[in-house]
Coordinates of C-alpha atoms and ligand atoms in Angstrom, one line a residue:
X17 CA 38.3 17.2 -91.7
X18 CA 36.8 13.7 -91.1
X19 CA 33.1 13.6 -91.1
X20 CA 31.7 12.6 -87.7
X21 CA 28.5 10.8 -87.5
X22 CA 25.9 10.6 -84.9
X23 CA 24.3 7.2 -84.5
X24 CA 21.0 6.8 -82.9
X25 CA 20.2 3.9 -81.0
X26 CA 16.5 3.7 -80.2
X27 CA 16.9 1.2 -77.5
X28 CA 19.1 3.1 -75.4
X29 CA 18.9 6.6 -76.4
X30 CA 21.7 8.5 -78.0
X31 CA 25.0 6.9 -79.1
X32 CA 27.2 10.2 -79.6
X33 CA 30.5 10.5 -81.4
X34 CA 33.5 11.0 -79.0
X35 CA 33.8 14.7 -77.9
X36 CA 37.0 14.6 -75.6
X37 CA 38.0 17.9 -74.1
X38 CA 41.8 18.5 -74.9
X39 CA 44.6 18.4 -72.5
X40 CA 46.9 20.5 -74.5
X41 CA 46.4 23.7 -72.5
X42 CA 47.3 22.0 -69.1
X43 CA 50.6 22.2 -67.3
X44 CA 51.7 19.6 -64.9
X45 CA 55.0 19.3 -63.2
X46 CA 56.5 15.8 -63.1
X47 CA 57.2 16.2 -59.5
X48 CA 55.5 18.5 -56.6
X49 CA 57.1 19.7 -53.5
X50 CA 55.5 21.1 -50.5
X51 CA 54.3 24.8 -50.5
X52 CA 55.5 26.1 -47.3
X53 CA 56.0 29.8 -46.4
X54 CA 55.5 30.8 -49.9
X55 CA 58.0 28.6 -51.5
X56 CA 58.3 25.1 -52.8
X57 CA 60.1 23.0 -50.3
X58 CA 61.5 19.4 -50.6
X59 CA 59.9 16.9 -48.0
X60 CA 62.4 16.2 -45.2
X61 CA 62.1 12.5 -45.8
X62 CA 62.9 12.8 -49.3
X63 CA 59.8 10.5 -50.3
X64 CA 57.5 11.2 -53.0
X65 CA 54.5 9.1 -54.1
X66 CA 52.6 8.9 -57.5
X67 CA 49.0 10.3 -58.3
X68 CA 47.3 8.4 -61.0
X69 CA 44.4 8.9 -63.4
X70 CA 41.8 6.4 -62.3
X71 CA 40.3 6.2 -65.7
X72 CA 43.5 4.6 -67.3
X73 CA 45.7 4.0 -64.2
X74 CA 48.5 6.1 -65.7
X75 CA 50.8 8.2 -63.5
X76 CA 50.2 12.0 -63.7
X77 CA 52.8 13.3 -61.4
X78 CA 54.9 12.5 -58.3
X79 CA 53.7 14.2 -55.0
X80 CA 55.7 15.0 -51.9
X81 CA 55.0 13.1 -48.6
X82 CA 55.0 15.4 -45.6
X83 CA 56.0 14.0 -42.3
X84 CA 55.8 15.5 -38.7
X85 CA 58.9 17.9 -39.4
X86 CA 57.3 19.1 -42.6
X87 CA 54.0 19.7 -40.8
X88 CA 55.8 21.7 -38.0
X89 CA 57.5 23.8 -40.5
X90 CA 54.2 24.5 -42.3
X91 CA 52.6 25.4 -38.8
X92 CA 55.5 27.6 -37.9
X93 CA 55.2 29.4 -41.3
X94 CA 51.4 29.9 -40.8
X95 CA 52.0 31.2 -37.3
X96 CA 54.6 33.6 -38.2
X97 CA 52.4 34.8 -41.0
X98 CA 49.6 35.2 -38.7
X99 CA 51.4 37.1 -36.0
X100 CA 53.5 39.5 -38.3
X101 CA 51.2 40.1 -41.4
X102 CA 47.7 38.7 -41.7
X103 CA 46.1 39.5 -38.4
X104 CA 47.5 43.0 -38.6
X105 CA 46.4 43.8 -42.2
X106 CA 43.3 45.9 -42.5
X107 CA 40.5 43.7 -43.5
X108 CA 39.7 45.3 -46.8
X109 CA 43.1 44.6 -47.8
X110 CA 42.8 40.8 -46.9
X111 CA 39.6 40.9 -49.1
X112 CA 41.6 42.2 -52.2
X113 CA 43.8 39.2 -51.9
X114 CA 40.9 36.8 -51.8
X115 CA 39.2 38.6 -54.9
X116 CA 42.5 38.1 -56.7
X117 CA 42.7 34.3 -56.1
X118 CA 39.0 34.2 -57.3
X119 CA 39.6 35.9 -60.5
X120 CA 42.8 33.7 -61.1
X121 CA 40.8 30.6 -60.6
X122 CA 38.4 32.0 -63.1
X123 CA 41.0 32.8 -65.7
X124 CA 42.5 29.2 -65.3
X125 CA 39.2 27.5 -65.1
X126 CA 39.8 25.2 -68.2
X127 CA 43.1 24.1 -66.8
X128 CA 41.8 23.5 -63.2
X129 CA 38.6 21.4 -64.8
X130 CA 40.9 19.3 -67.0
X131 CA 43.3 18.4 -64.1
X132 CA 40.6 17.8 -61.6
X133 CA 38.9 15.2 -64.1
X134 CA 42.5 13.6 -64.9
X135 CA 43.4 13.2 -61.2
X136 CA 39.9 12.3 -59.7
X137 CA 38.0 10.6 -62.5
X138 CA 34.9 12.8 -62.5
X139 CA 33.3 13.8 -65.8
X140 CA 34.6 17.0 -67.3
X141 CA 30.9 18.2 -67.5
X142 CA 30.9 18.3 -63.7
X143 CA 34.3 19.7 -63.0
X144 CA 33.9 22.3 -65.7
X145 CA 30.4 23.4 -64.8
X146 CA 30.1 22.6 -61.0
X147 CA 33.6 22.2 -59.3
X148 CA 35.5 24.9 -60.6
X149 CA 33.0 27.7 -61.0
X150 CA 31.7 27.0 -57.4
X151 CA 35.3 27.3 -56.0
X152 CA 35.7 30.6 -57.7
X153 CA 32.3 31.6 -56.4
X154 CA 33.4 30.7 -52.8
X155 CA 36.4 32.9 -52.8
X156 CA 34.3 35.9 -54.4
X157 CA 31.6 35.4 -51.8
X158 CA 33.9 35.4 -48.9
X159 CA 36.0 38.1 -50.3
X160 CA 33.0 40.3 -49.8
X161 CA 32.6 39.4 -46.2
X162 CA 36.2 40.1 -45.3
X163 CA 35.7 43.8 -44.3
X164 CA 32.2 43.4 -43.1
X165 CA 32.5 41.0 -40.1
X166 CA 31.1 43.7 -37.8
X167 CA 27.9 43.8 -39.8
X168 CA 27.8 39.9 -40.0
X169 CA 27.8 39.5 -36.1
X170 CA 26.7 43.1 -35.0
X171 CA 27.7 44.1 -31.4
X172 CA 30.0 40.9 -31.0
X173 CA 33.5 42.1 -31.8
X174 CA 34.6 38.9 -33.8
X175 CA 38.2 37.9 -33.6
X176 CA 40.2 35.4 -35.7
X177 CA 41.3 32.1 -34.3
X178 CA 44.9 31.9 -35.4
X179 CA 46.2 28.9 -37.4
X180 CA 43.7 26.6 -39.1
X181 CA 44.6 22.9 -40.1
X182 CA 42.3 21.9 -43.0
X183 CA 42.0 18.3 -44.3
X184 CA 39.9 17.5 -47.4
X185 CA 38.6 14.4 -49.2
X186 CA 39.1 13.4 -52.8
X187 CA 35.4 13.8 -54.0
X188 CA 35.5 17.6 -54.9
X189 CA 39.2 18.4 -54.5
X190 CA 39.4 22.1 -55.4
X191 CA 35.9 23.0 -54.1
X192 CA 36.7 21.5 -50.7
X193 CA 39.9 23.4 -50.6
X194 CA 37.9 26.6 -51.5
X195 CA 35.3 25.9 -48.9
X196 CA 38.0 25.7 -46.3
X197 CA 40.4 28.4 -47.4
X198 CA 38.3 31.2 -48.5
X199 CA 36.3 31.7 -45.2
X200 CA 39.5 31.1 -43.0
X201 CA 41.3 34.0 -45.0
X202 CA 38.2 36.3 -44.8
X203 CA 38.0 35.9 -41.0
X204 CA 41.9 36.7 -40.7
X205 CA 43.3 33.3 -40.1
X206 CA 46.2 31.6 -41.7
X207 CA 46.0 28.0 -43.1
X208 CA 47.8 24.7 -43.4
X209 CA 45.8 22.5 -45.9
X210 CA 46.2 18.9 -46.9
X211 CA 44.4 17.6 -49.8
X212 CA 43.4 13.8 -50.1
X213 CA 46.3 11.7 -51.4
X214 CA 44.6 10.5 -54.5
X215 CA 43.7 14.0 -55.8
X216 CA 46.2 16.8 -54.7
X217 CA 46.9 18.2 -58.0
X218 CA 44.2 20.9 -58.0
X219 CA 45.3 21.9 -54.5
X220 CA 48.9 22.2 -55.7
X221 CA 47.7 24.3 -58.7
X222 CA 45.9 26.5 -56.0
X223 CA 49.2 27.0 -54.3
X224 CA 50.7 28.4 -57.7
X225 CA 47.6 30.7 -58.0
X226 CA 48.1 31.9 -54.2
X227 CA 51.7 32.6 -55.4
X228 CA 50.7 34.5 -58.5
X229 CA 48.1 36.4 -56.2
X230 CA 51.0 37.7 -54.1
X231 CA 49.6 36.5 -50.9
X232 CA 52.0 37.0 -48.0
X233 CA 54.3 34.2 -47.4
X234 CA 53.0 31.5 -45.1
X235 CA 49.4 32.7 -45.1
X236 CA 48.4 29.6 -46.9
X237 CA 50.5 26.4 -46.8
X238 CA 49.5 23.4 -48.8
X239 CA 51.3 20.1 -47.9
X240 CA 50.6 16.6 -49.2
X241 CA 50.5 13.2 -48.0
X242 CA 48.1 10.5 -46.7
X243 CA 46.4 9.8 -43.3
X244 CA 49.7 10.2 -41.2
X245 CA 50.3 13.6 -42.5
X246 CA 46.8 14.5 -41.6
X247 CA 47.3 13.1 -38.0
X248 CA 50.2 15.2 -37.6
X249 CA 48.4 18.4 -38.4
X250 CA 45.6 17.4 -36.0
X251 CA 48.1 16.6 -33.2
X252 CA 50.3 19.6 -33.7
X253 CA 49.9 21.7 -30.5
X254 CA 50.0 25.2 -32.2
X255 CA 47.0 24.6 -34.5
X256 CA 43.9 26.4 -33.2
X257 CA 41.1 24.9 -35.3
X258 CA 40.8 21.7 -37.3
X259 CA 38.5 21.8 -40.3
X260 CA 38.0 18.3 -41.7
X261 CA 35.8 16.8 -44.4
X262 CA 35.9 13.0 -44.8
X263 CA 34.7 9.7 -43.4
X264 CA 32.9 9.4 -40.2
X265 CA 35.6 6.9 -39.0
X266 CA 38.4 9.4 -39.2
X267 CA 36.2 12.2 -37.7
X268 CA 35.8 10.3 -34.6
X269 CA 39.5 9.7 -34.5
X270 CA 40.1 13.4 -34.7
X271 CA 37.5 14.5 -32.1
X272 CA 39.1 12.0 -29.7
X273 CA 42.6 13.5 -30.5
X274 CA 41.5 17.0 -29.8
X275 CA 39.4 16.2 -26.8
X276 CA 40.8 18.3 -23.8
X277 CA 42.9 20.6 -26.1
X278 CA 42.1 24.2 -27.0
X279 CA 41.4 23.3 -30.6
X280 CA 38.2 24.0 -32.2
X281 CA 36.8 21.8 -34.9
X282 CA 34.2 21.5 -37.7
X283 CA 33.7 18.0 -39.1
X284 CA 31.9 17.3 -42.3
X285 CA 31.4 13.5 -42.3
X286 CA 29.4 10.9 -44.1
X287 CA 25.8 10.6 -45.2
X288 CA 23.1 8.3 -46.3
X289 CA 20.6 10.8 -47.8
X290 CA 16.7 9.9 -48.3
X291 CA 15.5 11.2 -51.6
X292 CA 11.5 11.1 -51.2
X293 CA 9.2 11.0 -54.1
X294 CA 5.5 11.7 -53.5
X295 CA 2.6 10.6 -55.8
X296 CA 1.8 14.0 -56.5
X297 CA 5.5 14.9 -57.8
X298 CA 6.4 15.9 -61.2
X299 CA 7.7 12.4 -61.9
X300 CA 9.8 12.9 -65.0
X301 CA 11.5 15.8 -63.0
X302 CA 11.7 13.5 -60.1
X303 CA 13.6 10.8 -62.0
X304 CA 16.2 13.4 -63.2
X305 CA 16.5 14.3 -59.5
X306 CA 17.0 10.6 -58.5
X307 CA 19.6 10.2 -61.3
X308 CA 21.5 13.3 -60.3
X309 CA 21.1 12.5 -56.5
X310 CA 23.0 9.2 -56.8
X311 CA 24.7 8.9 -60.1
X312 CA 26.3 12.5 -60.2
X313 CA 30.1 12.3 -59.6
X314 CA 29.9 8.4 -59.5
X315 CA 28.0 8.6 -56.2
X316 CA 31.1 10.2 -54.5
X317 CA 29.1 12.6 -52.7
X318 CA 28.6 12.8 -49.0
X319 CA 25.1 14.2 -49.5
X320 CA 24.2 11.8 -52.4
X321 CA 20.5 10.6 -52.6
X322 CA 21.5 6.9 -51.9
X323 CA 18.3 5.9 -50.2
X324 CA 15.1 6.3 -52.6
X325 CA 11.8 6.2 -51.0
X326 CA 8.9 6.0 -53.6
X327 CA 5.1 6.3 -52.6
X328 CA 3.6 2.9 -53.3
X329 CA 1.0 4.2 -55.6
X330 CA 3.6 5.6 -58.3
X331 CA 6.3 2.9 -57.6
X332 CA 5.8 0.9 -60.8
X333 CA 5.9 4.0 -63.0
X334 CA 8.8 5.6 -61.3
X335 CA 10.8 2.5 -61.6
X336 CA 10.0 2.1 -65.2
X337 CA 11.1 5.7 -65.9
X338 CA 14.2 5.4 -63.8
X339 CA 15.5 2.2 -65.4
X340 CA 15.0 3.6 -68.9
X341 CA 16.9 6.7 -67.9
X342 CA 19.6 4.6 -66.3
X343 CA 20.1 2.8 -69.7
X344 CA 20.9 6.2 -71.6
X345 CA 23.4 7.2 -69.0
X346 CA 27.0 7.4 -70.8
X347 CA 29.7 5.7 -68.7
X348 CA 33.2 6.1 -69.8
X349 CA 36.0 8.5 -70.6
X350 CA 35.7 11.4 -68.0
X351 CA 37.3 13.8 -70.3
X352 CA 34.4 13.2 -72.9
X353 CA 31.8 16.0 -72.8
X354 CA 29.1 13.5 -73.2
X355 CA 30.1 11.4 -70.2
X356 CA 27.6 11.2 -67.5
X357 CA 29.5 8.7 -65.1
X358 CA 33.3 8.8 -65.1
X359 CA 35.9 6.6 -63.3
X360 CA 35.9 5.4 -59.5
X361 CA 38.3 7.5 -57.8
X362 CA 40.5 4.6 -56.7
X363 CA 41.2 1.0 -56.7
X364 CA 40.4 1.0 -52.9
X365 CA 37.2 2.8 -53.3
X366 CA 36.2 0.4 -56.1
X367 CA 36.7 -2.5 -53.7
X368 CA 34.5 -1.0 -51.2
X369 CA 31.8 -0.4 -53.6
X370 CA 32.1 -4.2 -55.0
X371 CA 32.1 -5.5 -51.4
X372 CA 28.7 -3.8 -50.9
X373 CA 27.4 -5.1 -54.3
X374 CA 28.0 -8.5 -52.8
X375 CA 26.7 -7.8 -49.3
X376 CA 23.4 -6.4 -51.0
X377 CA 22.8 -9.7 -52.9
X378 CA 23.7 -11.6 -49.8
X379 CA 21.2 -9.8 -47.9
X380 CA 18.5 -10.8 -50.3
X381 CA 18.0 -7.6 -52.1
X382 CA 17.6 -7.6 -56.1
X383 CA 20.4 -5.9 -57.9
X384 CA 19.7 -4.1 -61.0
X385 CA 22.6 -2.6 -63.4
X386 CA 22.3 -0.5 -66.6
X387 CA 23.3 -2.5 -69.5
X388 CA 26.5 -0.5 -70.5
X389 CA 29.9 -1.8 -71.2
X390 CA 32.8 -0.7 -69.1
X391 CA 36.2 0.4 -70.4
X392 CA 38.8 -2.3 -69.9
X393 CA 41.5 -0.2 -68.0
X394 CA 40.8 1.9 -64.9
X395 CA 38.1 1.6 -62.0
X396 CA 34.5 1.6 -63.1
X397 CA 31.0 0.8 -61.8
X398 CA 27.8 0.4 -63.6
X399 CA 25.0 2.6 -62.3
X400 CA 23.4 0.1 -59.7
X401 CA 20.2 -0.1 -57.8
X402 CA 18.9 -2.4 -55.2
X403 CA 15.1 -3.2 -54.7
X404 CA 13.5 -5.5 -52.2
X405 CA 15.7 -4.1 -49.6
X406 CA 14.8 -3.7 -45.9
X407 CA 15.6 -0.9 -43.1
X408 CA 17.9 -3.2 -41.5
X409 CA 20.0 -4.0 -44.6
X410 CA 23.7 -2.8 -44.4
X411 CA 23.2 -1.4 -48.0
X412 CA 20.5 1.0 -46.5
X413 CA 22.2 1.8 -43.3
X414 CA 26.0 2.3 -44.3
X415 CA 27.5 4.7 -46.6
X416 CA 28.8 3.2 -50.0
X417 CA 30.0 6.4 -51.6
X418 CA 29.4 4.9 -55.1
X419 CA 26.7 4.8 -57.8
X420 CA 24.5 2.4 -55.8
X421 CA 20.9 3.4 -54.9
X422 CA 18.7 1.2 -52.4
X423 CA 15.1 1.7 -53.2
X424 CA 12.1 1.4 -50.7
X425 CA 8.4 2.3 -50.8
X426 CA 6.1 4.0 -48.3
X427 CA 2.4 4.8 -48.0
X428 CA 2.0 7.6 -45.5
X429 CA 4.0 10.8 -44.5
X430 CA 4.6 9.6 -41.0
X431 CA 5.9 6.2 -42.4
X432 CA 8.4 7.8 -44.7
X433 CA 9.7 10.2 -42.0
X434 CA 10.2 7.5 -39.6
X435 CA 12.1 5.6 -42.3
X436 CA 14.1 8.5 -43.5
X437 CA 15.3 9.4 -40.1
X438 CA 16.3 5.9 -39.4
X439 CA 19.9 6.3 -39.9
X440 CA 23.1 7.3 -37.9
X441 CA 23.7 10.1 -40.5
X442 CA 21.8 13.3 -41.0
X443 CA 23.5 15.2 -43.8
X444 CA 21.0 15.9 -46.6
X445 CA 17.7 14.7 -48.0
X446 CA 15.3 15.5 -50.9
X447 CA 11.7 15.9 -51.2
X448 CA 9.6 15.7 -54.4
X449 CA 5.9 16.9 -54.2
X450 CA 3.6 19.5 -55.9
X451 CA 2.5 20.7 -52.4
X452 CA 4.4 23.5 -50.8
X453 CA 2.7 22.7 -47.3
X454 CA 3.9 19.1 -47.5
X455 CA 7.4 20.2 -48.3
X456 CA 7.5 22.5 -45.5
X457 CA 6.1 19.8 -43.0
X458 CA 8.9 17.5 -44.2
X459 CA 11.7 19.9 -43.9
X460 CA 10.7 20.5 -40.3
X461 CA 10.7 16.8 -39.4
X462 CA 13.5 15.3 -41.3
X463 CA 16.7 15.3 -39.3
X464 CA 19.2 16.6 -42.0
X465 CA 21.2 19.6 -42.4
X466 CA 20.5 20.2 -45.9
X467 CA 17.0 19.4 -47.5
X468 CA 16.4 20.0 -51.2
X469 CA 12.7 20.7 -52.5
X470 CA 12.1 19.4 -56.0
X471 CA 15.9 19.5 -56.9
X472 CA 18.9 17.7 -55.5
X473 CA 22.7 18.3 -55.1
X474 CA 22.6 22.0 -55.5
X475 CA 25.1 24.1 -53.9
X476 CA 25.6 27.7 -53.4
X477 CA 28.4 29.8 -51.3
X478 CA 25.7 31.8 -49.7
X479 CA 24.0 28.6 -48.2
X480 CA 25.3 26.8 -45.1
X481 CA 26.2 23.1 -45.5
X482 CA 26.6 20.6 -42.7
X483 CA 25.1 17.7 -40.9
X484 CA 23.4 16.3 -37.8
X485 CA 24.3 13.2 -35.8
X486 CA 27.0 11.1 -37.2
X487 CA 27.4 13.4 -40.4
X488 CA 29.3 15.8 -38.0
X489 CA 29.0 19.3 -36.8
X490 CA 29.7 22.9 -37.9
X491 CA 28.8 24.6 -41.1
X492 CA 30.6 25.6 -44.2
X493 CA 29.3 28.2 -46.4
X494 CA 27.1 31.4 -45.8
X495 CA 27.4 33.4 -42.6
X496 CA 27.4 30.1 -40.6
X497 CA 30.8 29.3 -42.3
X498 CA 32.4 32.4 -41.0
X499 CA 31.1 31.9 -37.5
X500 CA 33.1 28.7 -37.1
X501 CA 36.6 30.6 -37.9
X502 CA 35.9 33.3 -35.3
X503 CA 35.7 33.8 -31.5
X504 CA 33.7 36.3 -29.8
Ligands
NAD622 P1 39.0 9.7 -45.3 O1 38.3 10.1 -44.1 O2 39.7 8.4 -45.5 O3 40.0 10.9 -45.8 C1 39.7 12.2 -45.8 C2 41.0 13.0 -45.4 O4 41.5 12.7 -44.3 C3 42.1 12.7 -46.5 O5 42.9 13.8 -46.8 C4 43.0 11.7 -45.8 O6 44.2 11.8 -46.0 C5 42.8 12.2 -44.3 N1 43.1 11.2 -43.4 C6 42.9 9.8 -43.2 N2 43.3 9.4 -41.8 C7 43.5 10.4 -41.3 C8 43.8 10.7 -39.8 N3 43.8 9.7 -38.9 N4 43.8 11.9 -39.3 C9 43.8 13.0 -40.1 N5 43.4 13.0 -41.4 C10 43.3 11.7 -41.9 O7 37.8 9.9 -46.3 P2 38.0 9.8 -47.9 O8 38.0 8.3 -48.3 O9 39.1 10.7 -48.3 O10 36.5 10.4 -48.2 C11 35.3 9.8 -48.3 C12 34.5 10.1 -47.1 O11 34.3 11.4 -46.9 C13 33.1 9.7 -47.3 O12 32.8 9.0 -46.2 C14 32.2 10.9 -47.4 O13 31.0 10.8 -46.9 C15 33.2 11.8 -46.8 N6 32.9 13.2 -47.3 C16 32.0 14.0 -46.6 C17 31.7 15.4 -47.0 C18 30.9 16.4 -46.1 O14 30.7 17.5 -46.6 N7 30.2 16.0 -45.2 C19 32.4 15.9 -48.1 C20 33.0 14.8 -48.9 C21 33.2 13.6 -48.3
MN623 MN1 44.8 10.7 -58.9

């Protein structure tokens, strides 16, 4: 065996030998049809589109494009399954199926992780340690609730809604599918799910798992396509609930489309989270939290800590530590176990990020990027931060959805609360301080659905997730996540 060497570069930290995860154990078809009524069905238009690996721009598979006719077929299959099987089945039997799905995801975790990384560009460390285990955990958690809804909502006689149309984004493909499917099934609903067009593969793999779990035909239907397919789900008149995660722009279109109909909705939209560092915080931990907050998953995180607020007295030291840490981030092959920052999900998203890098500089902010080299093929962005920004700058107000941080300072608690809340969004926030009382004061005054104390980007199936203001409404996760699939 060839001897591998570990070089140590004292300027930039560790320079590690390549450690790529193998792809030998994964199985991908060349072409994927639509999963409707428990079977793989050809799209009625006969059209397919390619999904690529954003790290090398190579095609991974062809995917069916569902049109209105296919959506109608899927909704009919879901309605039939609801009326004839799923709503009649004892809740504890439904729970067994959901447990089975959870266990099958665990068994195939390695395959799911590699496919997630290939299709979306996120580092294998994240898909392996975060996305896939959390997806299984969501199925386990909601499987447990299936036969205990009367205890979750005592004296309220919860009833299922019917057919749920679910539309997910590309940043956490399998995890978002789990967040949506698991509570829907546990509450006795049937599902038509459409994953994002750049990252459909793990949802299609999940369809295989659902088949293997023996779920009755039509209980979960997974159809692929872009925005038009999503719109056809939203506008179908036999859908009882829309669960959407994606951009605020599309969220508004959906809310308009369903106004005046019987359809219920939960919308999980954009964010522009404040990450607030007080002078009494454990600064090294806080710096790790800043890094995790914005560079995790290339900043493709709706709850990313994209606005940093540093108390003035520790500004210099935090910035020095932060820039040092940025230099040690490994950007490159997402399949490498040492990679911290993978590929940007698509060419379109890279264009959006680059547009904001220009806007930031035109607005007079100072841009700093780590000194790394980017691969030649694929879509990449260096970890970036802007200083000398003001509240009115577009890079402070608008969601960039990339590894781009806007840094500001503050002196007092009142000042930082005002600045942090001065945004159209209200999804998440982080507070770093040694003082518990300060933390609790902050959590009661920040307008955000999720607030982390001395940590960031931590997720758990028992904990509700969702936003205020233009970040949407409704909650996923925890008991709250059940409620939005029930009527009383
Ligand atoms: P997007 O809104 O463009 O797409 C999301 C999904 O909606 C995709 O499946 C897409 O095909 C579909 N879609 C597009 N147009 C549609 C239409 N008119 N009708 C119905 N469906 C339509 O967003 P994106 O680019 O995929 O994802 C990035 C955005 O998602 C960011 O703004 C981010 O903040 C947000 N996001 C939010 C959360 C959350 O939980 N709040 C989580 C992840 C992503
Ligand atoms: Mn892809």
